[in-house]
Amino acid sequence: MFDCGRIGVKEALAPMFMENPDSTGSNAAIVAVEQARDLLLAALGGVSFGLLGDEESLTMLLALESVGRVVDGARVLSTTDVLRRSEYFDASAAKNAAAQAAAVQTAAVQTASVQTVAAEVAGAESGRTESGSTESVIPEGATPSAAALAAPTLARRLGCRSGVDLVCTLARLSRAEVRQRAALGEKAGERMLLGRPLTPTYPVLGEALQGGAVGVEQARVIVKVLDGLRSSVLIEDLDRVERSLVASGSGAITPETEGLPGAGIAFAPELLRQQGIQW
């Protein structure tokens, strides 16, 4: 394990990569993200923003925001995924712990059997037999299930007390930022049940966030509005509100926004908040 606050990402994850050397290199998405970062650095490395013309400056802003929304959405979903993984016990570690506990239990049972036989032989030689006098020497809690529960989580394996500490250390974020990402990711991100993906709580918003159609701040406003309405409206109405807010945030014209004032214009968070109040 490593000290959660004193080591870099590569050093921290090196043991995991040594166990699975091809786990990241063969992932096309990770390779593409790393290549995109290099391309972006090369494109922006020599740019002097102050020397851009007015039109170029505005175009640059729009281009960077478009890329930033995609990256920010992915950061929210990735953070939520790591936090989720940090809540569950590591499967391989649990399996190894259970196997070790089973071996200990088997050895203890064998030892108890030998002691019982020895006691019976000694009793027979002395002309008396005592039954039930031999206590079991099986260690308390040395069962496969108990050992499995003692297996470390992903965060514990890397020396961190929690998933929040792990993400804060690796991503260099504040705890407040990690919690904000987690709160949004829980509603807009893909959920998991027994290793199987489930539809997000707000699937239309989730698709827009991952696709960069809306930004993180816009998404938080939309979630707050939907959460406030969730207990008082029908599912069909909540779905209509979700589609309307996402369309307003992205500037798309949909059946929910067609004909409304500002249709086709992407609303900033403040305007989305005002629209939400009307619901």
PDB file of C-alpha atoms in Angstrom:
ATOM      1  CA  MET A   1       0.000   0.000   0.000  1.00  0.00           C
ATOM      2  CA  PHE A   2       1.057   3.599  -0.432  1.00  0.00           C
ATOM      3  CA  ASP A   3       0.649   6.713   1.631  1.00  0.00           C
ATOM      4  CA  CYS A   4      -2.464   8.371   0.229  1.00  0.00           C
ATOM      5  CA  GLY A   5      -0.950  11.832   0.398  1.00  0.00           C
ATOM      6  CA  ARG A   6       2.720  11.383  -0.453  1.00  0.00           C
ATOM      7  CA  ILE A   7       3.074   9.585  -3.754  1.00  0.00           C
ATOM      8  CA  GLY A   8       2.300  10.165  -7.411  1.00  0.00           C
ATOM      9  CA  VAL A   9      -0.279   8.441  -9.567  1.00  0.00           C
ATOM     10  CA  LYS A  10       2.136   6.214 -11.475  1.00  0.00           C
ATOM     11  CA  GLU A  11       3.916   5.090  -8.322  1.00  0.00           C
ATOM     12  CA  ALA A  12       0.605   4.496  -6.583  1.00  0.00           C
ATOM     13  CA  LEU A  13      -0.856   2.374  -9.344  1.00  0.00           C
ATOM     14  CA  ALA A  14       2.364   0.601 -10.359  1.00  0.00           C
ATOM     15  CA  PRO A  15       1.604  -2.553  -8.315  1.00  0.00           C
ATOM     16  CA  MET A  16      -1.802  -2.863  -9.970  1.00  0.00           C
ATOM     17  CA  PHE A  17      -0.323  -2.433 -13.452  1.00  0.00           C
ATOM     18  CA  MET A  18       2.339  -5.046 -12.681  1.00  0.00           C
ATOM     19  CA  GLU A  19      -0.425  -7.513 -11.838  1.00  0.00           C
ATOM     20  CA  ASN A  20      -2.326  -6.639 -15.041  1.00  0.00           C
ATOM     21  CA  PRO A  21       0.252  -5.200 -17.483  1.00  0.00           C
ATOM     22  CA  ASP A  22      -2.162  -5.170 -20.434  1.00  0.00           C
ATOM     23  CA  SER A  23      -5.193  -3.845 -18.553  1.00  0.00           C
ATOM     24  CA  THR A  24      -4.735  -0.230 -19.675  1.00  0.00           C
ATOM     25  CA  GLY A  25      -2.569  -0.435 -22.769  1.00  0.00           C
ATOM     26  CA  SER A  26      -5.203  -2.432 -24.643  1.00  0.00           C
ATOM     27  CA  ASN A  27      -8.109  -0.123 -23.771  1.00  0.00           C
ATOM     28  CA  ALA A  28      -8.825   1.906 -26.901  1.00  0.00           C
ATOM     29  CA  ALA A  29     -10.712   4.616 -25.013  1.00  0.00           C
ATOM     30  CA  ILE A  30      -7.804   5.292 -22.638  1.00  0.00           C
ATOM     31  CA  VAL A  31      -5.306   5.384 -25.508  1.00  0.00           C
ATOM     32  CA  ALA A  32      -7.537   7.797 -27.435  1.00  0.00           C
ATOM     33  CA  VAL A  33      -7.894  10.124 -24.430  1.00  0.00           C
ATOM     34  CA  GLU A  34      -4.127  10.215 -23.935  1.00  0.00           C
ATOM     35  CA  GLN A  35      -3.601  10.967 -27.633  1.00  0.00           C
ATOM     36  CA  ALA A  36      -6.257  13.703 -27.537  1.00  0.00           C
ATOM     37  CA  ARG A  37      -4.448  15.325 -24.614  1.00  0.00           C
ATOM     38  CA  ASP A  38      -1.178  15.355 -26.551  1.00  0.00           C
ATOM     39  CA  LEU A  39      -2.892  16.857 -29.598  1.00  0.00           C
ATOM     40  CA  LEU A  40      -4.554  19.545 -27.499  1.00  0.00           C
ATOM     41  CA  LEU A  41      -1.277  20.440 -25.799  1.00  0.00           C
ATOM     42  CA  ALA A  42       0.432  20.692 -29.182  1.00  0.00           C
ATOM     43  CA  ALA A  43      -2.355  22.901 -30.554  1.00  0.00           C
ATOM     44  CA  LEU A  44      -2.402  25.290 -27.594  1.00  0.00           C
ATOM     45  CA  GLY A  45       1.280  25.270 -26.713  1.00  0.00           C
ATOM     46  CA  GLY A  46       2.244  28.276 -28.831  1.00  0.00           C
ATOM     47  CA  VAL A  47      -1.006  30.238 -28.690  1.00  0.00           C
ATOM     48  CA  SER A  48      -0.855  33.822 -27.444  1.00  0.00           C
ATOM     49  CA  PHE A  49      -4.465  34.600 -26.593  1.00  0.00           C
ATOM     50  CA  GLY A  50      -3.832  38.325 -26.422  1.00  0.00           C
ATOM     51  CA  LEU A  51      -2.723  38.389 -30.055  1.00  0.00           C
ATOM     52  CA  LEU A  52      -5.893  36.769 -31.381  1.00  0.00           C
ATOM     53  CA  GLY A  53      -8.401  38.904 -33.235  1.00  0.00           C
ATOM     54  CA  ASP A  54     -11.868  39.457 -31.778  1.00  0.00           C
ATOM     55  CA  GLU A  55     -13.501  36.824 -33.952  1.00  0.00           C
ATOM     56  CA  GLU A  56     -10.651  34.389 -33.333  1.00  0.00           C
ATOM     57  CA  SER A  57     -10.886  34.972 -29.585  1.00  0.00           C
ATOM     58  CA  LEU A  58     -14.615  34.217 -29.532  1.00  0.00           C
ATOM     59  CA  THR A  59     -14.183  31.172 -31.758  1.00  0.00           C
ATOM     60  CA  MET A  60     -11.396  29.881 -29.510  1.00  0.00           C
ATOM     61  CA  LEU A  61     -13.616  30.310 -26.445  1.00  0.00           C
ATOM     62  CA  LEU A  62     -16.454  28.361 -28.050  1.00  0.00           C
ATOM     63  CA  ALA A  63     -14.103  25.604 -29.226  1.00  0.00           C
ATOM     64  CA  LEU A  64     -12.496  25.199 -25.801  1.00  0.00           C
ATOM     65  CA  GLU A  65     -15.851  25.211 -24.014  1.00  0.00           C
ATOM     66  CA  SER A  66     -17.138  22.555 -26.394  1.00  0.00           C
ATOM     67  CA  VAL A  67     -14.159  20.323 -25.615  1.00  0.00           C
ATOM     68  CA  GLY A  68     -14.322  21.197 -21.925  1.00  0.00           C
ATOM     69  CA  ARG A  69     -17.945  20.102 -21.589  1.00  0.00           C
ATOM     70  CA  VAL A  70     -17.099  16.671 -22.985  1.00  0.00           C
ATOM     71  CA  VAL A  71     -14.128  16.310 -20.649  1.00  0.00           C
ATOM     72  CA  ASP A  72     -16.009  17.639 -17.618  1.00  0.00           C
ATOM     73  CA  GLY A  73     -18.883  15.224 -18.181  1.00  0.00           C
ATOM     74  CA  ALA A  74     -16.462  12.319 -18.425  1.00  0.00           C
ATOM     75  CA  ARG A  75     -14.661  13.491 -15.274  1.00  0.00           C
ATOM     76  CA  VAL A  76     -17.918  13.401 -13.334  1.00  0.00           C
ATOM     77  CA  LEU A  77     -18.747   9.893 -14.534  1.00  0.00           C
ATOM     78  CA  SER A  78     -15.203   8.609 -13.990  1.00  0.00           C
ATOM     79  CA  THR A  79     -15.056  10.039 -10.464  1.00  0.00           C
ATOM     80  CA  THR A  80     -18.398   8.441  -9.619  1.00  0.00           C
ATOM     81  CA  ASP A  81     -17.179   5.101 -10.960  1.00  0.00           C
ATOM     82  CA  VAL A  82     -14.008   5.130  -8.835  1.00  0.00           C
ATOM     83  CA  LEU A  83     -16.014   6.074  -5.740  1.00  0.00           C
ATOM     84  CA  ARG A  84     -18.431   3.223  -6.413  1.00  0.00           C
ATOM     85  CA  ARG A  85     -15.575   0.755  -6.810  1.00  0.00           C
ATOM     86  CA  SER A  86     -14.108   1.966  -3.526  1.00  0.00           C
ATOM     87  CA  GLU A  87     -17.282   1.001  -1.672  1.00  0.00           C
ATOM     88  CA  TYR A  88     -17.051  -2.684  -2.563  1.00  0.00           C
ATOM     89  CA  PHE A  89     -14.596  -5.298  -1.422  1.00  0.00           C
ATOM     90  CA  ASP A  90     -11.992  -6.340  -3.944  1.00  0.00           C
ATOM     91  CA  ALA A  91     -13.162  -9.594  -5.516  1.00  0.00           C
ATOM     92  CA  SER A  92      -9.744 -11.209  -5.963  1.00  0.00           C
ATOM     93  CA  ALA A  93      -8.610 -10.192  -2.483  1.00  0.00           C
ATOM     94  CA  ALA A  94     -11.825 -11.543  -0.999  1.00  0.00           C
ATOM     95  CA  LYS A  95     -11.342 -14.829  -2.859  1.00  0.00           C
ATOM     96  CA  ASN A  96      -7.780 -15.194  -1.583  1.00  0.00           C
ATOM     97  CA  ALA A  97      -8.830 -14.314   1.965  1.00  0.00           C
ATOM     98  CA  ALA A  98     -11.649 -16.851   1.836  1.00  0.00           C
ATOM     99  CA  ALA A  99      -9.266 -19.557   0.576  1.00  0.00           C
ATOM    100  CA  GLN A 100      -6.813 -18.808   3.380  1.00  0.00           C
ATOM    101  CA  ALA A 101      -9.590 -18.924   5.966  1.00  0.00           C
ATOM    102  CA  ALA A 102     -10.837 -22.235   4.574  1.00  0.00           C
ATOM    103  CA  ALA A 103      -7.322 -23.680   4.864  1.00  0.00           C
ATOM    104  CA  VAL A 104      -7.059 -22.484   8.469  1.00  0.00           C
ATOM    105  CA  GLN A 105     -10.449 -23.960   9.280  1.00  0.00           C
ATOM    106  CA  THR A 106      -9.543 -27.312   7.700  1.00  0.00           C
ATOM    107  CA  ALA A 107      -6.282 -27.466   9.638  1.00  0.00           C
ATOM    108  CA  ALA A 108      -8.094 -26.584  12.859  1.00  0.00           C
ATOM    109  CA  VAL A 109     -10.682 -29.323  12.312  1.00  0.00           C
ATOM    110  CA  GLN A 110      -7.943 -31.874  11.650  1.00  0.00           C
ATOM    111  CA  THR A 111      -6.115 -30.795  14.804  1.00  0.00           C
ATOM    112  CA  ALA A 112      -9.311 -31.076  16.836  1.00  0.00           C
ATOM    113  CA  SER A 113      -9.940 -34.573  15.451  1.00  0.00           C
ATOM    114  CA  VAL A 114      -6.431 -35.705  16.378  1.00  0.00           C
ATOM    115  CA  GLN A 115      -6.836 -34.319  19.893  1.00  0.00           C
ATOM    116  CA  THR A 116     -10.182 -36.078  20.276  1.00  0.00           C
ATOM    117  CA  VAL A 117      -8.747 -39.431  19.193  1.00  0.00           C
ATOM    118  CA  ALA A 118      -5.760 -38.983  21.504  1.00  0.00           C
ATOM    119  CA  ALA A 119      -8.060 -38.191  24.428  1.00  0.00           C
ATOM    120  CA  GLU A 120     -10.197 -41.265  23.739  1.00  0.00           C
ATOM    121  CA  VAL A 121      -7.121 -43.492  23.563  1.00  0.00           C
ATOM    122  CA  ALA A 122      -5.793 -42.055  26.815  1.00  0.00           C
ATOM    123  CA  GLY A 123      -9.177 -42.560  28.468  1.00  0.00           C
ATOM    124  CA  ALA A 124      -9.394 -46.157  27.272  1.00  0.00           C
ATOM    125  CA  GLU A 125      -5.949 -46.927  28.632  1.00  0.00           C
ATOM    126  CA  SER A 126      -6.922 -45.529  32.034  1.00  0.00           C
ATOM    127  CA  GLY A 127     -10.177 -47.454  32.018  1.00  0.00           C
ATOM    128  CA  ARG A 128     -12.483 -44.481  31.477  1.00  0.00           C
ATOM    129  CA  THR A 129     -13.821 -42.599  28.502  1.00  0.00           C
ATOM    130  CA  GLU A 130     -14.835 -38.942  28.641  1.00  0.00           C
ATOM    131  CA  SER A 131     -17.042 -37.752  25.841  1.00  0.00           C
ATOM    132  CA  GLY A 132     -17.463 -34.136  24.834  1.00  0.00           C
ATOM    133  CA  SER A 133     -14.560 -32.945  26.971  1.00  0.00           C
ATOM    134  CA  THR A 134     -12.432 -31.769  24.069  1.00  0.00           C
ATOM    135  CA  GLU A 135     -13.084 -28.163  23.100  1.00  0.00           C
ATOM    136  CA  SER A 136     -12.887 -27.088  19.495  1.00  0.00           C
ATOM    137  CA  VAL A 137      -9.748 -25.199  18.616  1.00  0.00           C
ATOM    138  CA  ILE A 138     -11.200 -23.636  15.502  1.00  0.00           C
ATOM    139  CA  PRO A 139     -10.326 -19.937  15.700  1.00  0.00           C
ATOM    140  CA  GLU A 140     -13.315 -17.692  16.120  1.00  0.00           C
ATOM    141  CA  GLY A 141     -14.164 -15.862  12.896  1.00  0.00           C
ATOM    142  CA  ALA A 142     -11.869 -18.062  10.787  1.00  0.00           C
ATOM    143  CA  THR A 143     -14.539 -18.786   8.225  1.00  0.00           C
ATOM    144  CA  PRO A 144     -14.513 -18.001   4.493  1.00  0.00           C
ATOM    145  CA  SER A 145     -17.313 -15.462   4.840  1.00  0.00           C
ATOM    146  CA  ALA A 146     -15.611 -13.587   7.676  1.00  0.00           C
ATOM    147  CA  ALA A 147     -12.321 -13.487   5.814  1.00  0.00           C
ATOM    148  CA  ALA A 148     -14.016 -12.292   2.652  1.00  0.00           C
ATOM    149  CA  LEU A 149     -15.560  -9.400   4.534  1.00  0.00           C
ATOM    150  CA  ALA A 150     -12.113  -8.497   5.823  1.00  0.00           C
ATOM    151  CA  ALA A 151     -10.749  -8.157   2.271  1.00  0.00           C
ATOM    152  CA  PRO A 152      -9.669  -4.603   1.410  1.00  0.00           C
ATOM    153  CA  THR A 153     -11.566  -2.276  -0.892  1.00  0.00           C
ATOM    154  CA  LEU A 154      -9.882  -0.525  -3.815  1.00  0.00           C
ATOM    155  CA  ALA A 155      -9.206   2.532  -1.655  1.00  0.00           C
ATOM    156  CA  ARG A 156      -7.785   0.433   1.199  1.00  0.00           C
ATOM    157  CA  ARG A 157      -5.548  -1.485  -1.171  1.00  0.00           C
ATOM    158  CA  LEU A 158      -3.954   1.817  -2.158  1.00  0.00           C
ATOM    159  CA  GLY A 159      -3.569   3.006   1.426  1.00  0.00           C
ATOM    160  CA  CYS A 160      -6.512   5.435   1.536  1.00  0.00           C
ATOM    161  CA  ARG A 161      -9.240   5.515   4.146  1.00  0.00           C
ATOM    162  CA  SER A 162     -12.030   6.075   1.629  1.00  0.00           C
ATOM    163  CA  GLY A 163     -12.839   6.530  -2.025  1.00  0.00           C
ATOM    164  CA  VAL A 164     -13.044  10.290  -1.502  1.00  0.00           C
ATOM    165  CA  ASP A 165      -9.481  10.329  -0.153  1.00  0.00           C
ATOM    166  CA  LEU A 166      -8.330   8.214  -3.092  1.00  0.00           C
ATOM    167  CA  VAL A 167      -9.853  10.514  -5.725  1.00  0.00           C
ATOM    168  CA  CYS A 168      -8.652  13.651  -3.915  1.00  0.00           C
ATOM    169  CA  THR A 169      -5.097  12.313  -3.949  1.00  0.00           C
ATOM    170  CA  LEU A 170      -4.943  10.976  -7.493  1.00  0.00           C
ATOM    171  CA  ALA A 171      -6.943  13.766  -9.170  1.00  0.00           C
ATOM    172  CA  ARG A 172      -5.659  16.599  -6.938  1.00  0.00           C
ATOM    173  CA  LEU A 173      -9.153  17.735  -6.024  1.00  0.00           C
ATOM    174  CA  SER A 174     -10.829  19.094  -2.915  1.00  0.00           C
ATOM    175  CA  ARG A 175     -13.239  16.905  -0.995  1.00  0.00           C
ATOM    176  CA  ALA A 176     -16.024  19.371  -1.815  1.00  0.00           C
ATOM    177  CA  GLU A 177     -15.406  18.993  -5.559  1.00  0.00           C
ATOM    178  CA  VAL A 178     -15.341  15.200  -5.323  1.00  0.00           C
ATOM    179  CA  ARG A 179     -18.628  15.164  -3.430  1.00  0.00           C
ATOM    180  CA  GLN A 180     -20.236  17.520  -5.957  1.00  0.00           C
ATOM    181  CA  ARG A 181     -19.168  15.256  -8.797  1.00  0.00           C
ATOM    182  CA  ALA A 182     -20.468  12.219  -6.941  1.00  0.00           C
ATOM    183  CA  ALA A 183     -23.855  13.833  -6.286  1.00  0.00           C
ATOM    184  CA  LEU A 184     -24.263  14.644  -9.988  1.00  0.00           C
ATOM    185  CA  GLY A 185     -22.906  11.306 -11.178  1.00  0.00           C
ATOM    186  CA  GLU A 186     -25.341   9.385  -8.984  1.00  0.00           C
ATOM    187  CA  LYS A 187     -28.274  10.989 -10.823  1.00  0.00           C
ATOM    188  CA  ALA A 188     -26.914  11.422 -14.351  1.00  0.00           C
ATOM    189  CA  GLY A 189     -24.472   8.521 -14.500  1.00  0.00           C
ATOM    190  CA  GLU A 190     -24.953   4.857 -15.205  1.00  0.00           C
ATOM    191  CA  ARG A 191     -25.921   2.871 -12.114  1.00  0.00           C
ATOM    192  CA  MET A 192     -24.694  -0.634 -11.327  1.00  0.00           C
ATOM    193  CA  LEU A 193     -26.474  -3.549  -9.671  1.00  0.00           C
ATOM    194  CA  LEU A 194     -24.565  -6.788  -9.091  1.00  0.00           C
ATOM    195  CA  GLY A 195     -22.142  -5.875 -11.851  1.00  0.00           C
ATOM    196  CA  ARG A 196     -24.857  -5.030 -14.370  1.00  0.00           C
ATOM    197  CA  PRO A 197     -25.449  -1.501 -15.717  1.00  0.00           C
ATOM    198  CA  LEU A 198     -28.785   0.185 -15.062  1.00  0.00           C
ATOM    199  CA  THR A 199     -30.357   3.220 -16.703  1.00  0.00           C
ATOM    200  CA  PRO A 200     -29.424   6.519 -15.000  1.00  0.00           C
ATOM    201  CA  THR A 201     -31.999   8.183 -12.784  1.00  0.00           C
ATOM    202  CA  TYR A 202     -32.173  10.970 -15.371  1.00  0.00           C
ATOM    203  CA  PRO A 203     -31.166   9.273 -18.648  1.00  0.00           C
ATOM    204  CA  VAL A 204     -31.770  12.228 -20.989  1.00  0.00           C
ATOM    205  CA  LEU A 205     -29.554  14.425 -18.838  1.00  0.00           C
ATOM    206  CA  GLY A 206     -26.954  11.666 -18.575  1.00  0.00           C
ATOM    207  CA  GLU A 207     -26.712  11.347 -22.343  1.00  0.00           C
ATOM    208  CA  ALA A 208     -26.432  15.118 -22.764  1.00  0.00           C
ATOM    209  CA  LEU A 209     -23.762  15.383 -20.065  1.00  0.00           C
ATOM    210  CA  GLN A 210     -21.635  12.589 -21.492  1.00  0.00           C
ATOM    211  CA  GLY A 211     -22.017  13.964 -25.010  1.00  0.00           C
ATOM    212  CA  GLY A 212     -21.007  17.494 -24.020  1.00  0.00           C
ATOM    213  CA  ALA A 213     -24.393  18.973 -24.941  1.00  0.00           C
ATOM    214  CA  VAL A 214     -24.724  20.518 -21.469  1.00  0.00           C
ATOM    215  CA  GLY A 215     -22.115  21.568 -18.955  1.00  0.00           C
ATOM    216  CA  VAL A 216     -21.642  20.383 -15.395  1.00  0.00           C
ATOM    217  CA  GLU A 217     -23.085  23.544 -13.858  1.00  0.00           C
ATOM    218  CA  GLN A 218     -26.154  23.342 -16.090  1.00  0.00           C
ATOM    219  CA  ALA A 219     -26.578  19.673 -15.192  1.00  0.00           C
ATOM    220  CA  ARG A 220     -26.513  20.438 -11.468  1.00  0.00           C
ATOM    221  CA  VAL A 221     -29.286  22.998 -11.894  1.00  0.00           C
ATOM    222  CA  ILE A 222     -31.379  20.501 -13.865  1.00  0.00           C
ATOM    223  CA  VAL A 223     -30.893  17.788 -11.230  1.00  0.00           C
ATOM    224  CA  LYS A 224     -31.951  20.180  -8.475  1.00  0.00           C
ATOM    225  CA  VAL A 225     -35.136  21.089 -10.361  1.00  0.00           C
ATOM    226  CA  LEU A 226     -35.991  17.457 -11.134  1.00  0.00           C
ATOM    227  CA  ASP A 227     -35.299  16.293  -7.580  1.00  0.00           C
ATOM    228  CA  GLY A 228     -37.639  18.990  -6.295  1.00  0.00           C
ATOM    229  CA  LEU A 229     -40.442  17.826  -8.591  1.00  0.00           C
ATOM    230  CA  ARG A 230     -39.867  14.087  -8.313  1.00  0.00           C
ATOM    231  CA  SER A 231     -42.219  13.436  -5.402  1.00  0.00           C
ATOM    232  CA  SER A 232     -45.072  15.619  -6.650  1.00  0.00           C
ATOM    233  CA  VAL A 233     -45.483  14.867 -10.372  1.00  0.00           C
ATOM    234  CA  LEU A 234     -46.137  11.826 -12.530  1.00  0.00           C
ATOM    235  CA  ILE A 235     -43.227  10.009 -14.165  1.00  0.00           C
ATOM    236  CA  GLU A 236     -44.428  11.099 -17.604  1.00  0.00           C
ATOM    237  CA  ASP A 237     -44.489  14.745 -16.542  1.00  0.00           C
ATOM    238  CA  LEU A 238     -41.057  14.480 -14.932  1.00  0.00           C
ATOM    239  CA  ASP A 239     -39.690  13.018 -18.156  1.00  0.00           C
ATOM    240  CA  ARG A 240     -41.186  15.918 -20.118  1.00  0.00           C
ATOM    241  CA  VAL A 241     -39.611  18.465 -17.761  1.00  0.00           C
ATOM    242  CA  GLU A 242     -36.248  16.707 -18.031  1.00  0.00           C
ATOM    243  CA  ARG A 243     -36.355  16.768 -21.828  1.00  0.00           C
ATOM    244  CA  SER A 244     -37.406  20.407 -21.840  1.00  0.00           C
ATOM    245  CA  LEU A 245     -34.631  21.529 -19.493  1.00  0.00           C
ATOM    246  CA  VAL A 246     -31.963  19.545 -21.334  1.00  0.00           C
ATOM    247  CA  ALA A 247     -33.132  20.989 -24.653  1.00  0.00           C
ATOM    248  CA  SER A 248     -33.024  24.508 -23.208  1.00  0.00           C
ATOM    249  CA  GLY A 249     -29.550  23.892 -21.824  1.00  0.00           C
ATOM    250  CA  SER A 250     -28.185  22.566 -25.113  1.00  0.00           C
ATOM    251  CA  GLY A 251     -30.061  24.925 -27.428  1.00  0.00           C
ATOM    252  CA  ALA A 252     -31.855  22.102 -29.204  1.00  0.00           C
ATOM    253  CA  ILE A 253     -35.364  22.579 -30.557  1.00  0.00           C
ATOM    254  CA  THR A 254     -37.560  19.683 -29.493  1.00  0.00           C
ATOM    255  CA  PRO A 255     -41.328  19.114 -29.229  1.00  0.00           C
ATOM    256  CA  GLU A 256     -41.032  20.243 -25.593  1.00  0.00           C
ATOM    257  CA  THR A 257     -39.409  23.603 -26.455  1.00  0.00           C
ATOM    258  CA  GLU A 258     -40.715  24.357 -29.937  1.00  0.00           C
ATOM    259  CA  GLY A 259     -42.607  27.641 -29.947  1.00  0.00           C
ATOM    260  CA  LEU A 260     -41.396  28.686 -26.500  1.00  0.00           C
ATOM    261  CA  PRO A 261     -39.533  31.990 -25.985  1.00  0.00           C
ATOM    262  CA  GLY A 262     -35.804  31.412 -26.462  1.00  0.00           C
ATOM    263  CA  ALA A 263     -36.211  28.076 -28.246  1.00  0.00           C
ATOM    264  CA  GLY A 264     -32.967  27.180 -30.009  1.00  0.00           C
ATOM    265  CA  ILE A 265     -30.845  29.290 -27.654  1.00  0.00           C
ATOM    266  CA  ALA A 266     -28.671  27.466 -25.115  1.00  0.00           C
ATOM    267  CA  PHE A 267     -29.613  28.722 -21.655  1.00  0.00           C
ATOM    268  CA  ALA A 268     -26.977  29.542 -19.066  1.00  0.00           C
ATOM    269  CA  PRO A 269     -27.471  28.043 -15.576  1.00  0.00           C
ATOM    270  CA  GLU A 270     -29.249  31.172 -14.287  1.00  0.00           C
ATOM    271  CA  LEU A 271     -31.870  31.019 -17.051  1.00  0.00           C
ATOM    272  CA  LEU A 272     -32.312  27.279 -16.515  1.00  0.00           C
ATOM    273  CA  ARG A 273     -32.885  27.948 -12.830  1.00  0.00           C
ATOM    274  CA  GLN A 274     -35.567  30.511 -13.666  1.00  0.00           C
ATOM    275  CA  GLN A 275     -37.198  28.089 -16.085  1.00  0.00           C
ATOM    276  CA  GLY A 276     -37.185  25.448 -13.373  1.00  0.00           C
ATOM    277  CA  ILE A 277     -38.973  27.782 -10.964  1.00  0.00           C
ATOM    278  CA  GLN A 278     -41.870  27.996 -13.414  1.00  0.00           C
ATOM    279  CA  TRP A 279     -42.414  24.259 -13.151  1.00  0.00           C
TER     280      TRP A 279
END
